[in-house]
Amino acid sequence: MVTILDPDQQYALAEGDPSPRHKVSNNLPGTPAFCPLVRRTPDLAAFSQKALGERAREAIGRVRPDLVARAAAFILLNDSKSSFAIEGERPSGQRAARWGQAIAQAGVRPLSLDELDRLQRIVIGDARFVRLGLRDEGGFIGVHDRDTNMPIPDHISARHEDLESLVGGLIAFSDRAARGAMDPVVAAACLAFGFVYIHPYVDGNGRLHRWLIHHALAAASYSPPGLVFPVSAVILRNIDRYRAVLESWSAPLLPFIEWRPTVSGNVEVLNDTAAFYRYFDATAHATFLYACVEQTVEHDLPQEVRFLQAFDTFSEGVQQIIDMPTAQAELLHKFLGQNDGRLSQRARTKEFAALDDAEVERIEALYADAFERDRRNAK
């Protein structure tokens, strides 16, 4: 039986839909409504062979469960904050925690338009000034001319008339890629970047786009149970490359989109553009996402576990010197970290005035030993 895609050339479903009558197996990852493709480049083939998901599970399996739970909680909140930071926002602690909880649930519920709408409501929080649900007008990313209010787009979103079809195709792609055992990271890249190019909502698209990465990885059981890969934190560290990857498709597309400005400063697309969002080459996007996942497995996850191990060593050692509540030990650690392992004169005369010189000296030595060992293990 012949496959539609050559799996040696492009990423396809490992388990396609056979048509015995035609002697063809449909291993396309999507449907006519949404089907981006990814070329099997040497870089991507090398990433696939690293089995990063399995390596993460094996590494986490060697760590005490209580440490894993604490690391997972910090990573989740950090990823939520990073996703807002990418959009230039600094959410309240409560809002960041709510979005972190939504990230933790990625992959639990089937993807649907209702689920995306629910997530948009969580992202926006106060919706008094934002229209919820699919757009009912055009959309673009860019700026306005200060004098004329003329739109200056860097990216033009899909026409609102095409949104139901495109989002429906995207949801079908998600289900089909998971059932057909497509490479999870490649599928996540197609799904997430396809969503952000479509840009179906007035606001919240960027955070939902990164949530979809977590959804695809969790739905395929690629990420360790109970633990998310802090992809947004890695993206934030590589923000220029992230923007370059986004523009690798949207910028060349602009000359092919006919549009005119509206009186409200928006854009109205005049030609049929749906195919631009249904079928695009996501090779660069998959390569970028794989590099991000590799950083989380080789750097972020081990770093957080090492930090917690070092902090526990430090905290337990402090208790041997002086009986101190956990909150005070955390504050002590914070002060030492801010002053290269030395307790500042201010801290010694205020918050920790009760410590004598000998105790301070022992605590500083304890800090140096615990966290120097952490730095050595990181190398």
Short mmCIF file of C-alpha atoms in Angstrom, two decimals:
data_model
loop_
_atom_site.label_atom_id
_atom_site.label_comp_id
_atom_site.label_asym_id
_atom_site.label_seq_id
_atom_site.Cartn_x
_atom_site.Cartn_y
_atom_site.Cartn_z
CA MET A 1 0.00 0.00 0.00
CA VAL A 2 1.37 3.40 -1.03
CA THR A 3 1.42 6.30 1.42
CA ILE A 4 0.51 9.85 0.40
CA LEU A 5 3.54 11.33 2.13
CA ASP A 6 6.99 9.77 1.96
CA PRO A 7 7.91 9.49 5.66
CA ASP A 8 11.59 9.71 4.74
CA GLN A 9 10.97 13.15 3.28
CA GLN A 10 8.22 14.65 5.46
CA TYR A 11 6.74 14.07 8.89
CA ALA A 12 3.55 12.06 8.57
CA LEU A 13 1.25 9.89 10.64
CA ALA A 14 2.86 6.64 11.71
CA GLU A 15 -0.60 5.07 11.45
CA GLY A 16 -2.50 6.38 8.45
CA ASP A 17 -6.02 5.66 7.21
CA PRO A 18 -5.91 2.79 4.67
CA SER A 19 -8.05 2.76 1.55
CA PRO A 20 -7.81 -0.86 0.28
CA ARG A 21 -9.81 -0.01 -2.83
CA HIS A 22 -7.23 2.56 -3.92
CA LYS A 23 -4.25 0.78 -2.28
CA VAL A 24 -3.34 4.08 -0.63
CA SER A 25 -2.76 4.93 3.03
CA ASN A 26 -3.66 8.50 3.94
CA ASN A 27 -0.85 9.44 6.32
CA LEU A 28 -1.37 13.18 5.98
CA PRO A 29 -1.36 14.74 9.46
CA GLY A 30 -4.36 16.96 8.79
CA THR A 31 -7.46 17.39 6.66
CA PRO A 32 -8.29 19.72 3.75
CA ALA A 33 -9.30 22.30 6.37
CA PHE A 34 -5.83 22.47 7.99
CA CYS A 35 -2.70 20.54 7.06
CA PRO A 36 0.72 22.19 7.46
CA LEU A 37 3.70 20.00 6.58
CA VAL A 38 7.23 19.62 7.95
CA ARG A 39 10.26 18.44 5.98
CA ARG A 40 12.42 15.77 7.63
CA THR A 41 15.67 17.72 7.71
CA PRO A 42 18.91 16.35 9.22
CA ASP A 43 18.46 18.66 12.23
CA LEU A 44 14.93 17.47 12.90
CA ALA A 45 15.84 13.83 12.36
CA ALA A 46 18.62 14.22 14.93
CA PHE A 47 16.22 15.80 17.42
CA SER A 48 13.69 12.99 16.93
CA GLN A 49 16.33 10.35 17.62
CA LYS A 50 17.20 11.93 20.98
CA ALA A 51 13.88 10.75 22.48
CA LEU A 52 13.78 13.80 24.75
CA GLY A 53 10.47 12.81 26.32
CA GLU A 54 11.84 9.45 27.43
CA ARG A 55 15.01 11.07 28.74
CA ALA A 56 12.98 13.52 30.80
CA ARG A 57 10.88 10.75 32.33
CA GLU A 58 13.97 8.68 33.16
CA ALA A 59 15.70 11.66 34.78
CA ILE A 60 12.64 12.63 36.80
CA GLY A 61 12.21 9.00 37.86
CA ARG A 62 15.55 9.19 39.68
CA VAL A 63 14.42 12.15 41.82
CA ARG A 64 12.50 11.98 45.09
CA PRO A 65 8.75 12.45 44.46
CA ASP A 66 8.50 15.38 46.88
CA LEU A 67 11.27 17.21 45.01
CA VAL A 68 9.55 16.52 41.69
CA ALA A 69 6.28 17.94 43.04
CA ARG A 70 7.99 21.12 44.28
CA ALA A 71 9.92 21.52 41.02
CA ALA A 72 6.73 21.01 39.01
CA ALA A 73 4.90 23.71 40.98
CA PHE A 74 7.67 26.27 40.47
CA ILE A 75 8.12 25.41 36.77
CA LEU A 76 4.38 25.71 36.17
CA LEU A 77 4.13 29.18 37.71
CA ASN A 78 7.34 30.31 35.99
CA ASP A 79 6.03 29.15 32.61
CA SER A 80 2.77 31.04 33.19
CA LYS A 81 4.61 34.25 34.08
CA SER A 82 6.97 33.83 31.12
CA SER A 83 4.04 33.43 28.72
CA PHE A 84 2.61 36.75 29.91
CA ALA A 85 6.07 38.37 29.77
CA ILE A 86 6.41 37.41 26.09
CA GLU A 87 3.31 39.54 25.50
CA GLY A 88 4.82 42.40 27.53
CA GLU A 89 2.47 41.85 30.48
CA ARG A 90 3.14 41.49 34.21
CA PRO A 91 0.07 39.74 35.63
CA SER A 92 -0.93 39.69 39.27
CA GLY A 93 0.12 36.61 41.21
CA GLN A 94 -3.46 35.36 41.23
CA ARG A 95 -3.88 35.76 37.47
CA ALA A 96 -0.55 34.02 36.78
CA ALA A 97 -1.56 31.18 39.11
CA ARG A 98 -4.92 30.77 37.31
CA TRP A 99 -3.19 30.49 33.96
CA GLY A 100 -0.67 28.07 35.49
CA GLN A 101 -3.56 25.85 36.54
CA ALA A 102 -4.89 25.97 32.97
CA ILE A 103 -1.47 24.91 31.66
CA ALA A 104 -1.43 22.04 34.17
CA GLN A 105 -4.73 20.80 32.68
CA ALA A 106 -3.41 20.81 29.09
CA GLY A 107 -4.10 17.48 27.42
CA VAL A 108 -6.79 16.49 29.92
CA ARG A 109 -9.82 17.73 27.98
CA PRO A 110 -10.36 17.12 24.25
CA LEU A 111 -9.58 20.17 22.15
CA SER A 112 -12.70 22.00 20.96
CA LEU A 113 -13.88 25.52 20.20
CA ASP A 114 -15.67 25.61 23.56
CA GLU A 115 -12.43 24.65 25.30
CA LEU A 116 -10.48 27.37 23.48
CA ASP A 117 -13.18 29.90 24.39
CA ARG A 118 -12.96 28.79 28.02
CA LEU A 119 -9.20 29.25 28.01
CA GLN A 120 -9.50 32.69 26.44
CA ARG A 121 -11.75 33.76 29.31
CA ILE A 122 -9.12 32.58 31.80
CA VAL A 123 -6.34 34.40 29.96
CA ILE A 124 -8.21 37.69 29.68
CA GLY A 125 -9.59 37.72 33.21
CA ASP A 126 -11.42 41.06 33.09
CA ALA A 127 -13.30 40.99 29.79
CA ARG A 128 -15.08 44.34 30.06
CA PHE A 129 -12.92 45.90 27.35
CA VAL A 130 -12.23 42.83 25.18
CA ARG A 131 -14.61 40.96 22.89
CA LEU A 132 -14.58 37.26 23.78
CA GLY A 133 -15.00 34.48 21.25
CA LEU A 134 -14.01 34.33 17.61
CA ARG A 135 -13.37 37.65 15.91
CA ASP A 136 -16.19 39.19 13.88
CA GLU A 137 -13.84 41.53 11.99
CA GLY A 138 -10.35 41.55 10.52
CA GLY A 139 -7.20 41.40 12.56
CA PHE A 140 -3.52 42.24 12.29
CA ILE A 141 -0.34 42.50 14.35
CA GLY A 142 1.56 45.72 13.99
CA VAL A 143 1.22 49.42 14.76
CA HIS A 144 -0.76 52.44 13.57
CA ASP A 145 0.60 55.55 11.93
CA ARG A 146 0.48 58.25 14.61
CA ASP A 147 -0.84 60.91 12.26
CA THR A 148 -3.33 59.02 10.10
CA ASN A 149 -4.14 55.97 12.31
CA MET A 150 -3.40 53.89 9.21
CA PRO A 151 -2.62 50.23 10.08
CA ILE A 152 1.00 49.18 9.50
CA PRO A 153 0.80 45.37 9.68
CA ASP A 154 3.64 42.97 10.41
CA HIS A 155 1.17 40.11 10.15
CA ILE A 156 -2.40 39.96 8.84
CA SER A 157 -4.65 37.40 10.48
CA ALA A 158 -7.09 35.09 8.72
CA ARG A 159 -10.36 36.61 7.57
CA HIS A 160 -13.07 36.33 10.18
CA GLU A 161 -15.30 34.61 7.61
CA ASP A 162 -12.80 31.70 7.52
CA LEU A 163 -12.29 31.28 11.26
CA GLU A 164 -14.81 28.52 11.97
CA SER A 165 -13.43 26.39 9.15
CA LEU A 166 -9.80 27.03 10.08
CA VAL A 167 -10.23 26.45 13.81
CA GLY A 168 -12.29 23.34 13.07
CA GLY A 169 -9.46 22.07 10.86
CA LEU A 170 -6.91 22.85 13.55
CA ILE A 171 -8.92 20.86 16.12
CA ALA A 172 -9.21 17.93 13.69
CA PHE A 173 -5.44 18.09 13.09
CA SER A 174 -4.81 17.88 16.85
CA ASP A 175 -6.93 14.76 17.20
CA ARG A 176 -5.60 13.13 14.03
CA ALA A 177 -1.93 13.75 14.88
CA ALA A 178 -2.35 12.25 18.36
CA ARG A 179 -4.28 9.17 17.14
CA GLY A 180 -1.88 8.63 14.24
CA ALA A 181 1.24 8.77 16.43
CA MET A 182 2.83 11.73 14.65
CA ASP A 183 6.05 13.03 16.19
CA PRO A 184 4.62 14.98 19.19
CA VAL A 185 6.96 17.97 19.01
CA VAL A 186 6.43 18.38 15.27
CA ALA A 187 2.67 18.09 15.76
CA ALA A 188 2.81 20.66 18.57
CA ALA A 189 4.68 23.11 16.33
CA CYS A 190 2.15 22.75 13.49
CA LEU A 191 -0.77 23.13 15.87
CA ALA A 192 0.53 26.04 17.92
CA PHE A 193 2.05 28.15 15.15
CA GLY A 194 -0.91 27.47 12.90
CA PHE A 195 -3.17 28.83 15.63
CA VAL A 196 -1.16 32.01 16.14
CA TYR A 197 -1.07 32.70 12.40
CA ILE A 198 -4.85 32.29 12.19
CA HIS A 199 -5.15 34.56 15.27
CA PRO A 200 -8.83 33.74 15.84
CA TYR A 201 -9.38 35.98 18.87
CA VAL A 202 -9.12 39.70 19.49
CA ASP A 203 -6.81 39.05 22.46
CA GLY A 204 -5.15 36.08 24.17
CA ASN A 205 -3.87 34.37 21.02
CA GLY A 206 -0.19 34.29 22.04
CA ARG A 207 -0.77 32.60 25.39
CA LEU A 208 -3.23 30.14 23.86
CA HIS A 209 -0.70 29.40 21.14
CA ARG A 210 1.87 28.38 23.77
CA TRP A 211 -0.80 26.48 25.75
CA LEU A 212 -1.40 24.39 22.63
CA ILE A 213 2.24 23.27 22.76
CA HIS A 214 1.63 21.88 26.25
CA HIS A 215 -1.65 20.33 25.09
CA ALA A 216 -0.09 18.47 22.16
CA LEU A 217 2.84 17.17 24.22
CA ALA A 218 0.60 16.06 27.10
CA ALA A 219 -2.01 14.47 24.81
CA ALA A 220 0.76 12.35 23.25
CA SER A 221 2.15 11.45 26.73
CA TYR A 222 5.44 13.03 25.66
CA SER A 223 6.00 15.21 28.73
CA PRO A 224 6.42 13.46 32.11
CA PRO A 225 3.12 12.98 34.01
CA GLY A 226 2.40 15.95 36.28
CA LEU A 227 5.24 18.01 34.81
CA VAL A 228 5.21 20.52 31.96
CA PHE A 229 8.19 21.45 29.85
CA PRO A 230 8.74 25.17 30.62
CA VAL A 231 8.67 26.07 26.95
CA SER A 232 7.56 29.68 27.50
CA ALA A 233 10.52 30.32 29.80
CA VAL A 234 12.90 29.06 27.10
CA ILE A 235 11.11 31.10 24.42
CA LEU A 236 11.50 34.20 26.59
CA ARG A 237 15.26 33.59 26.77
CA ASN A 238 15.33 33.21 22.97
CA ILE A 239 12.78 35.89 22.13
CA ASP A 240 14.59 37.26 19.07
CA ARG A 241 14.81 33.83 17.46
CA TYR A 242 11.16 33.18 18.34
CA ARG A 243 10.10 36.37 16.56
CA ALA A 244 12.26 35.50 13.57
CA VAL A 245 10.56 32.11 13.31
CA LEU A 246 7.11 33.74 13.50
CA GLU A 247 8.08 36.19 10.76
CA SER A 248 9.59 33.46 8.56
CA TRP A 249 6.06 32.76 7.27
CA SER A 250 4.07 35.89 8.03
CA ALA A 251 6.49 38.43 6.49
CA PRO A 252 6.77 36.79 3.01
CA LEU A 253 2.99 36.38 3.06
CA LEU A 254 2.18 40.08 3.35
CA PRO A 255 2.62 41.00 -0.34
CA PHE A 256 0.04 38.35 -1.30
CA ILE A 257 -2.70 39.71 0.96
CA GLU A 258 -4.88 42.48 -0.48
CA TRP A 259 -6.38 44.70 2.19
CA ARG A 260 -7.72 48.11 2.95
CA PRO A 261 -7.95 50.05 6.21
CA THR A 262 -11.24 50.39 8.03
CA VAL A 263 -12.54 53.52 9.74
CA SER A 264 -11.79 51.92 13.12
CA GLY A 265 -8.10 51.47 12.26
CA ASN A 266 -8.42 47.76 11.51
CA VAL A 267 -7.88 45.93 8.21
CA GLU A 268 -10.35 44.36 5.79
CA VAL A 269 -8.88 41.55 3.67
CA LEU A 270 -10.13 41.67 0.07
CA ASN A 271 -8.86 38.38 -1.41
CA ASP A 272 -9.24 34.72 -0.49
CA THR A 273 -6.40 33.97 1.94
CA ALA A 274 -7.60 30.83 3.76
CA ALA A 275 -5.08 28.54 2.03
CA PHE A 276 -2.19 30.62 3.42
CA TYR A 277 -3.18 29.49 6.93
CA ARG A 278 -4.32 25.97 6.07
CA TYR A 279 -1.15 24.81 4.32
CA PHE A 280 2.22 26.20 5.33
CA ASP A 281 5.75 24.87 5.73
CA ALA A 282 6.28 24.49 9.50
CA THR A 283 9.82 23.09 9.28
CA ALA A 284 11.49 26.13 10.86
CA HIS A 285 8.85 26.21 13.59
CA ALA A 286 9.33 22.53 14.46
CA THR A 287 13.11 22.97 14.55
CA PHE A 288 12.79 25.92 16.91
CA LEU A 289 10.35 24.11 19.20
CA TYR A 290 12.54 20.99 19.35
CA ALA A 291 15.48 23.18 20.38
CA CYS A 292 13.31 24.69 23.14
CA VAL A 293 12.23 21.27 24.38
CA GLU A 294 15.86 20.13 24.41
CA GLN A 295 16.79 23.13 26.58
CA THR A 296 14.04 22.30 29.05
CA VAL A 297 15.22 18.68 29.33
CA GLU A 298 18.95 19.39 29.49
CA HIS A 299 18.92 22.68 31.40
CA ASP A 300 15.69 23.88 33.04
CA LEU A 301 14.41 20.68 34.63
CA PRO A 302 17.78 19.53 36.04
CA GLN A 303 18.60 23.07 37.21
CA GLU A 304 15.39 23.34 39.23
CA VAL A 305 15.91 19.92 40.83
CA ARG A 306 19.54 20.76 41.69
CA PHE A 307 18.45 24.06 43.22
CA LEU A 308 15.88 22.37 45.44
CA GLN A 309 18.41 19.76 46.51
CA ALA A 310 20.92 22.50 47.37
CA PHE A 311 18.29 24.52 49.22
CA ASP A 312 17.24 21.48 51.26
CA THR A 313 20.88 20.85 52.18
CA PHE A 314 21.26 24.49 53.20
CA SER A 315 17.97 24.62 55.12
CA GLU A 316 18.67 21.40 57.01
CA GLY A 317 22.14 22.66 57.88
CA VAL A 318 20.73 25.94 59.19
CA GLN A 319 18.43 23.99 61.50
CA GLN A 320 21.49 22.26 62.96
CA ILE A 321 22.95 25.66 63.80
CA ILE A 322 19.82 27.40 65.04
CA ASP A 323 16.13 26.53 65.23
CA MET A 324 14.54 28.73 62.57
CA PRO A 325 11.11 28.73 60.83
CA THR A 326 11.13 27.75 57.15
CA ALA A 327 10.04 31.25 56.10
CA GLN A 328 13.04 32.76 57.90
CA ALA A 329 15.40 30.22 56.34
CA GLU A 330 14.03 31.16 52.90
CA LEU A 331 14.58 34.86 53.67
CA LEU A 332 18.10 34.09 54.87
CA HIS A 333 18.82 32.24 51.63
CA LYS A 334 17.45 35.16 49.63
CA PHE A 335 19.70 37.69 51.39
CA LEU A 336 22.76 35.48 50.90
CA GLY A 337 21.94 35.02 47.22
CA GLN A 338 21.66 38.77 46.72
CA ASN A 339 25.05 39.44 48.30
CA ASP A 340 27.31 36.73 46.82
CA GLY A 341 26.88 34.41 49.77
CA ARG A 342 27.56 37.02 52.46
CA LEU A 343 24.99 38.32 54.91
CA SER A 344 24.81 42.08 54.48
CA GLN A 345 25.36 44.48 57.36
CA ARG A 346 21.74 45.59 57.05
CA ALA A 347 20.44 42.02 57.41
CA ARG A 348 22.78 41.40 60.36
CA THR A 349 21.51 44.46 62.21
CA LYS A 350 17.80 44.04 61.36
CA GLU A 351 16.16 40.78 60.22
CA PHE A 352 18.93 38.53 61.58
CA ALA A 353 20.30 40.61 64.44
CA ALA A 354 19.76 37.62 66.76
CA LEU A 355 22.57 35.68 65.03
CA ASP A 356 26.02 36.01 66.56
CA ASP A 357 29.22 36.28 64.49
CA ALA A 358 30.08 32.59 64.80
CA GLU A 359 26.62 31.53 63.62
CA VAL A 360 26.76 33.91 60.65
CA GLU A 361 30.16 32.53 59.67
CA ARG A 362 28.91 28.93 59.81
CA ILE A 363 25.75 29.78 57.81
CA GLU A 364 27.78 31.56 55.11
CA ALA A 365 30.10 28.55 54.86
CA LEU A 366 27.07 26.25 54.65
CA TYR A 367 25.57 28.36 51.86
CA ALA A 368 28.85 28.36 49.92
CA ASP A 369 29.22 24.59 50.24
CA ALA A 370 25.61 23.75 49.24
CA PHE A 371 25.37 26.06 46.26
CA GLU A 372 28.95 25.64 45.07
CA ARG A 373 28.19 21.93 44.80
CA ASP A 374 25.07 22.86 42.80
CA ARG A 375 27.16 24.98 40.42
CA ARG A 376 29.69 22.17 39.97
CA ASN A 377 26.94 19.67 39.17
CA ALA A 378 25.50 22.06 36.59
CA LYS A 379 28.71 21.96 34.56
#
